[in-house]
Coordinates of C-alpha atoms in Angstrom, one line a residue:
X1 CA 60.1 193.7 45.0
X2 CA 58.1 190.5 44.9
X3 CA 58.5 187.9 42.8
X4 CA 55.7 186.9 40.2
X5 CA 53.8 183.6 41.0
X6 CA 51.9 181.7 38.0
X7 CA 52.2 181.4 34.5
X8 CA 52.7 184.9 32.5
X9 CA 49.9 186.3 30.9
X10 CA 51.8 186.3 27.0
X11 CA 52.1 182.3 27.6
X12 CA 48.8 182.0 28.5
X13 CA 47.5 184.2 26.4
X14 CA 49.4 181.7 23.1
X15 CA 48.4 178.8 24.7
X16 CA 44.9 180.1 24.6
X17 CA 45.2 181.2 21.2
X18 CA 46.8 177.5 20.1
X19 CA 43.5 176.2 21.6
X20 CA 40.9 178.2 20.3
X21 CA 42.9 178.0 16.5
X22 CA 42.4 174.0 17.0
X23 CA 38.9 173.6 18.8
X24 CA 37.2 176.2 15.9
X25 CA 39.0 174.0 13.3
X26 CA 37.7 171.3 14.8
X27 CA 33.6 172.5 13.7
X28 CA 34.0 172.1 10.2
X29 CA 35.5 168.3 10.6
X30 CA 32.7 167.3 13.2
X31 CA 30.5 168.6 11.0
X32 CA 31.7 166.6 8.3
X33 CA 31.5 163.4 10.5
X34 CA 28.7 164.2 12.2
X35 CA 26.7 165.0 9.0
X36 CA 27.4 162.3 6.9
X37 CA 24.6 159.7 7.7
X38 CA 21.9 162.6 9.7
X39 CA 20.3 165.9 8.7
X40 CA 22.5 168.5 9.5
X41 CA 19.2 170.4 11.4
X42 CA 18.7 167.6 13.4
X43 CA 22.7 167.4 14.8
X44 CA 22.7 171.2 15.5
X45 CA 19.6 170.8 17.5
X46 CA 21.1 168.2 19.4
X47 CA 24.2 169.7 19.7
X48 CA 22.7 172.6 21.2
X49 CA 20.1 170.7 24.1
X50 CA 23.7 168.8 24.9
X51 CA 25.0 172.4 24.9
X52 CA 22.1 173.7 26.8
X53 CA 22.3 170.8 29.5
X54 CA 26.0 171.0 30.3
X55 CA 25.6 175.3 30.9
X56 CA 22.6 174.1 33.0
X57 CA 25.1 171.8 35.5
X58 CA 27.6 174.3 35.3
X59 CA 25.4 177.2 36.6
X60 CA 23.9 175.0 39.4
X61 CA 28.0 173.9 40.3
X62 CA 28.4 177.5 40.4
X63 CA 25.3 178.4 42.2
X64 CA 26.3 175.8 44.8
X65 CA 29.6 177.4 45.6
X66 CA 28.2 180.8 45.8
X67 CA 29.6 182.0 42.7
X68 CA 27.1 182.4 39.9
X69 CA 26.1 185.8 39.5
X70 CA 22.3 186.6 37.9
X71 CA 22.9 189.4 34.9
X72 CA 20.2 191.6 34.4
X73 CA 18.0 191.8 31.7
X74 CA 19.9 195.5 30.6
X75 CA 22.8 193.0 29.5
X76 CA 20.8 190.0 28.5
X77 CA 19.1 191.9 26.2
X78 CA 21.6 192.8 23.7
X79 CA 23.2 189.0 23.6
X80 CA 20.0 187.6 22.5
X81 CA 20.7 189.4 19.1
X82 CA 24.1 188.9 19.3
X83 CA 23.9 184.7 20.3
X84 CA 21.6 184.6 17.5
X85 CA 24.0 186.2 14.7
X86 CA 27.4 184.2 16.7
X87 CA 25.7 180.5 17.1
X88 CA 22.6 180.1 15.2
X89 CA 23.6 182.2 12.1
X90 CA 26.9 181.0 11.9
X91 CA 26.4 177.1 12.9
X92 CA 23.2 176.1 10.5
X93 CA 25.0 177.5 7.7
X94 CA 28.1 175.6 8.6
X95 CA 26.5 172.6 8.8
X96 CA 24.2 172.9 5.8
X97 CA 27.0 173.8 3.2
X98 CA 29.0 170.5 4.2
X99 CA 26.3 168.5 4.3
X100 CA 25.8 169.8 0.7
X101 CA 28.9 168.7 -0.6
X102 CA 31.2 171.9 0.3
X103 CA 34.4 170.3 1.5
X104 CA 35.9 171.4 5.1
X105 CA 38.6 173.3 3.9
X106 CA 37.0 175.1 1.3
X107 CA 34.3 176.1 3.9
X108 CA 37.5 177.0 6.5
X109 CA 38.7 179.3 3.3
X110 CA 35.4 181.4 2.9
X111 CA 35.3 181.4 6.6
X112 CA 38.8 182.6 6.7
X113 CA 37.9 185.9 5.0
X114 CA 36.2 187.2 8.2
X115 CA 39.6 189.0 9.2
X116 CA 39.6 191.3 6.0
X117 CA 36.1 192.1 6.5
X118 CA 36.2 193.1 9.5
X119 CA 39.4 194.7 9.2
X120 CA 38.2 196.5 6.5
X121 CA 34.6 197.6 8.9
X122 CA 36.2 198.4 12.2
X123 CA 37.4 202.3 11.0
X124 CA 33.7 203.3 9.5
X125 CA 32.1 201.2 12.4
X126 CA 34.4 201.4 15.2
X127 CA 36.1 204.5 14.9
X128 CA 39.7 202.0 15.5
X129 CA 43.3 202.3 13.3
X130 CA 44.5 199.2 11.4
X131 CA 48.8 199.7 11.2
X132 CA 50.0 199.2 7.6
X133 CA 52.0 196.0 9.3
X134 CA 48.4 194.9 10.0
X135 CA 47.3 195.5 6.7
X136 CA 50.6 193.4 5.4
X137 CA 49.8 190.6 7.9
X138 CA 46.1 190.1 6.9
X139 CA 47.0 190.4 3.2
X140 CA 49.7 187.4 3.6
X141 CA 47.2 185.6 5.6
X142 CA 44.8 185.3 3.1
X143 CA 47.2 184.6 0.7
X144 CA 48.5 181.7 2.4
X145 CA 44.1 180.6 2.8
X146 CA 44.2 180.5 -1.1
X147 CA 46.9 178.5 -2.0
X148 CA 45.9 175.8 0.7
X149 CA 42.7 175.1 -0.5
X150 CA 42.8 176.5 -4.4
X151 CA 42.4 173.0 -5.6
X152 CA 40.1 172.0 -3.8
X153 CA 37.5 174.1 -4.4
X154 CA 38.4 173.9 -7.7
X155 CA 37.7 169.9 -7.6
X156 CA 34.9 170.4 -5.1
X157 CA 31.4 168.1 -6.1
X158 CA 28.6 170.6 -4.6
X159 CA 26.9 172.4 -6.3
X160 CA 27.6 176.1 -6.8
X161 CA 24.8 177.5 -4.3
X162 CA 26.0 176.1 -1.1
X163 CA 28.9 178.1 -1.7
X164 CA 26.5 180.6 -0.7
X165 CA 26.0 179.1 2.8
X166 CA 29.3 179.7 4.2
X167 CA 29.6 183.3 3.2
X168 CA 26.0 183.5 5.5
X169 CA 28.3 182.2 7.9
X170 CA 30.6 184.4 7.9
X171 CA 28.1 187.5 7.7
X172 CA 26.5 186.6 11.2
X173 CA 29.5 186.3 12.6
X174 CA 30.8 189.4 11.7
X175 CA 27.9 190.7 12.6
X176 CA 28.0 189.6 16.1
X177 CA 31.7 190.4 16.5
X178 CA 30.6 194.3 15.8
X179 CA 27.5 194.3 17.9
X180 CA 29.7 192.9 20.9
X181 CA 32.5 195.5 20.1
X182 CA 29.5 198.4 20.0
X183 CA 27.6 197.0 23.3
X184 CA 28.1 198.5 26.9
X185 CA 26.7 195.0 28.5
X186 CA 29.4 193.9 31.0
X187 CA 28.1 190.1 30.9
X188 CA 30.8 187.3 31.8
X189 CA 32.1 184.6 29.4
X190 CA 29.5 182.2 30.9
X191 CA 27.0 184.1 30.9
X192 CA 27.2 185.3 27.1
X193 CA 27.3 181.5 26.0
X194 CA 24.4 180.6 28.4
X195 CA 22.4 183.2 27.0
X196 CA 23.7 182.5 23.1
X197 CA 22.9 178.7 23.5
X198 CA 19.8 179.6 24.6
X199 CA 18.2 181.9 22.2
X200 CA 20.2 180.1 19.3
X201 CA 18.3 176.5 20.9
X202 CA 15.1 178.5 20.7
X203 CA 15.6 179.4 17.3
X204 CA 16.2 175.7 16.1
X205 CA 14.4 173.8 17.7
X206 CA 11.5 175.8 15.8
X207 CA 12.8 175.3 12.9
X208 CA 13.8 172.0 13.9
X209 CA 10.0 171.4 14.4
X210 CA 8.5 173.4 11.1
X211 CA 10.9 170.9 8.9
X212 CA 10.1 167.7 11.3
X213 CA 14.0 166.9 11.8
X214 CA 13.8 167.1 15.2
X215 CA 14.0 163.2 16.0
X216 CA 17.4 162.3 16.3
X217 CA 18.8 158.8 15.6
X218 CA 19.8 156.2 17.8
X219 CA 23.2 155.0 16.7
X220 CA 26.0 155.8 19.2
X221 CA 28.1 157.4 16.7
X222 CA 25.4 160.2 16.2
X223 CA 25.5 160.6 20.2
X224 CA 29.3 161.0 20.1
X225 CA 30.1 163.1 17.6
X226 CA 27.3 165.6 19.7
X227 CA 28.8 165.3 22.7
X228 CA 32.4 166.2 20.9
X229 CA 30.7 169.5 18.9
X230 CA 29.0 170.6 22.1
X231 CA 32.1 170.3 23.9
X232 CA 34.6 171.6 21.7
X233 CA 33.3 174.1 19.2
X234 CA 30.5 175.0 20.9
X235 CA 31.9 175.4 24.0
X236 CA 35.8 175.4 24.5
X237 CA 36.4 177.3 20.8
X238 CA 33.0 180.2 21.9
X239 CA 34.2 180.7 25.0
X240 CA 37.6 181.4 23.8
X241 CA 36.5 183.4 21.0
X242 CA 34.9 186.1 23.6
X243 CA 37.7 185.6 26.1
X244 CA 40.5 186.3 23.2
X245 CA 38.3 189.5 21.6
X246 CA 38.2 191.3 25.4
X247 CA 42.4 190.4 25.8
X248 CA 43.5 190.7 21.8
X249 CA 41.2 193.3 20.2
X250 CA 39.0 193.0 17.5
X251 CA 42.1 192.4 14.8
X252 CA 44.5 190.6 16.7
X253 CA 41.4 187.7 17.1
X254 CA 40.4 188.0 13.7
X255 CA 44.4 187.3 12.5
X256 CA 43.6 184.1 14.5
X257 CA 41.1 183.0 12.5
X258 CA 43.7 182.8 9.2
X259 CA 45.3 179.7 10.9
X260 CA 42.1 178.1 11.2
X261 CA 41.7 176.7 7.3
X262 CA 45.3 175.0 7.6
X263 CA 44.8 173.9 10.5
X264 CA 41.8 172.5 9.2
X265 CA 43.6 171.5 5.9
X266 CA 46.3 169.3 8.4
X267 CA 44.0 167.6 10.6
X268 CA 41.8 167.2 7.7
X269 CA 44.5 165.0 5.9
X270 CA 45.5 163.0 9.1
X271 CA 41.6 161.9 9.6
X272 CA 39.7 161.6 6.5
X273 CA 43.1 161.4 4.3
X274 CA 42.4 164.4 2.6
X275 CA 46.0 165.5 0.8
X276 CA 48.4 167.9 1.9
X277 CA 50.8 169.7 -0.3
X278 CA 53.6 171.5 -0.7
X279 CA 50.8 174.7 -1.1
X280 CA 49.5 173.3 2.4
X281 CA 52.9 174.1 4.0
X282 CA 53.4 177.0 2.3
X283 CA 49.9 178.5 3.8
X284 CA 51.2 177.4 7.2
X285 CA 54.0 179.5 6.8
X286 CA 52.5 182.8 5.4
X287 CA 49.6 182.3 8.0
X288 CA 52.2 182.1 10.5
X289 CA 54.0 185.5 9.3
X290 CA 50.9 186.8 9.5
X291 CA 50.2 186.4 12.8
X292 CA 53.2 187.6 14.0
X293 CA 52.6 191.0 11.6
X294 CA 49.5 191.6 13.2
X295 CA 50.3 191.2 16.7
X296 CA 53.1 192.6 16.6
X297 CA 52.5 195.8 19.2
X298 CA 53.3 199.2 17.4
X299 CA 56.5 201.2 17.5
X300 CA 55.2 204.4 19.7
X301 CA 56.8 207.9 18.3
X302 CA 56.4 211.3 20.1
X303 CA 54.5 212.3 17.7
X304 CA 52.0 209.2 18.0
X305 CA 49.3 209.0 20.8
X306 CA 49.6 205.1 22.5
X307 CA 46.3 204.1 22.3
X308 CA 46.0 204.7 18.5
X309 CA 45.9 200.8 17.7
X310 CA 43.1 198.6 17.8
X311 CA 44.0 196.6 20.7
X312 CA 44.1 199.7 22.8
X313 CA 41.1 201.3 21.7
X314 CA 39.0 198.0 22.0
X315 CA 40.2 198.2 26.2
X316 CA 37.7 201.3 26.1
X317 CA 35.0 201.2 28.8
X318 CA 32.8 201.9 25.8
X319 CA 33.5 199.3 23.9
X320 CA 34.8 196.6 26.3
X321 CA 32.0 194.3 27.6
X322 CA 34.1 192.9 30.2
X323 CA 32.9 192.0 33.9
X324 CA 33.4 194.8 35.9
X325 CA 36.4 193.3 38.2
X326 CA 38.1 191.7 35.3
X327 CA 37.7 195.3 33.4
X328 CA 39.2 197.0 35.8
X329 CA 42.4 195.0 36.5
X330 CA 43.0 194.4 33.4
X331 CA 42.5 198.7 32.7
X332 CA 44.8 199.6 35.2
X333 CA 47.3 196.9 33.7
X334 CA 47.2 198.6 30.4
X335 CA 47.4 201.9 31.6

């Protein structure tokens, strides 16, 4: 029998999960930085060119070496929608409501209610099971979410509709989670964010244009804090998303995203000083119990078919956009 060379796929497949937990957390406190002293419109256009340019040298790194393939326009097509729901509806929002006022944590907490939403949608829209440990998980999760940042939202100075802008957010996003899960379009992780950075750069540079924010500043700081948000949430924490949906299922991401607002709370209060509590640790804890409930793979019965849980059914040629080659190893794996 041969001996297994490289790192097991459960490692990588935490150490990935770390990562994409830390570079999403890491949006809302660029965002803060970044839109402090500039118009949030004109950073995200920015953020996006500097997005737009770095896919461009990729893709001729990979033409060079033979290994960029063209997608065709059957499974472009339905990632223009989708890249416009994921990146433009989710980002503008983002950066709108904390440029308003709305703290980062408190915009990580409305953010963080994605998992019951969608947890909620993916029977009636999905035709997939949620377990009742699921359930339990996701219900500690946002338990812990609401005792990290009760106070302060409660303390927060913005005013009351740009509350609203996060909970935009978080309905594009969901939104483009579902539309990925009900696509047959077999596009590659580089592809979907080429194709998402560049319908979501069409959409604001126009608008970009109609509110003459376009012009960006010429202090280094603004230059910085872009390159960081188009290399780390734009990038790194997207590309993880869609790599950790095709490997996770639909829940078992989503349960991801509960660690997000404390991680957000800690690294909040180790760079702008914001305060961490004895609630702060507490969330940690319950978010961490959560994550284990949800992932945790179900106990099969004779009575019970295997592929009942989510994370099976979202493997489903139907419903798994994977490359083709990366599909099919990873199907006969599961099988």
């Amino acid at each position: 029998m041969s001996k297994q060379i490289g790192i097991p796929r459960p490692v990588l497949l935490t150490a990935a999960s770390v990562l994409f937990v830390l570079s999403w957390s890491s949006g809302f406190l660029i965002a803060k930085a970044g839109t402090a002293e500039t118009h949030p419109i004109t950073f995200v256009l920015w953020r996006f060119v500097l997005v737009a340019g770095l896919l461009a040298i990729g893709a001729l790194f990979l033409a060079a070496r033979r290994r960029l393939r063209m997608p065709s326009w059957r499974d472009i097509r339905p990632h223009l929608l989708i890249g416009l729901f994921a990146q433009f509806g989710y980002v503008v929002p983002i950066y709108l409501a904390v440029a308003a006022g709305v703290s980062s944590g408190t915009t990580a907490l409305i953010d963080a209610v994605q998992p019951l939403v969608v947890a909620t949608l993916v029977g009636p829209l999905l035709g997939l099971r949620v377990r009742a440990l699921q359930w339990l998980g996701l219900a500690l999760g946002a338990v812990g979410v609401v005792m990290i940042v009760w106070s302060d939202a409660a303390t927060a100075a913005s005013p009351n509709p740009a509350y609203l802008l996060p909970l935009v957010a978080l309905a594009c996003l969901v939104t483009a989670t579902f539309l990925e899960r009900r696509t047959s379009s077999t596009l590659g992780v580089f592809s979907t964010l080429a194709v998402h950075s560049g319908v979501s750069l069409v959409a604001i540079t126009i608008v970009a244009i109609a509110t003459h924010t376009w012009a960006p500043p010429a202090e280094p700081s603004f230059w910085f804090a872009t390159a960081l948000t188009a290399l780390i949430p734009s990038l790194l924490a997207y590309a993880l998303y869609w790599t950790l949906l095709r490997h996770l299922g639909i829940t078992g991401l989503n349960a991801l995203l509960f660690l997000v607002a404390p991680a957000t709370s800690v690294l909040g209060a180790l760079i702008f000083g914001e305060p961490f509590t004895l609630a702060t640790a507490a969330g940690l804890l319950l978010g961490a119990a959560a994550i284990t409930l949800v992932l945790l793979p179900p106990r099969h019965s004779s009575r019970e078919h295997p592929a009942s849980s989510d994370d099976s059914a979202a493997q489903r040629p139907t419903q798994q956009p994977s490359p083709p080659s990366q599909q099919r190893s990873h199907s006969s794996a599961r099988r």
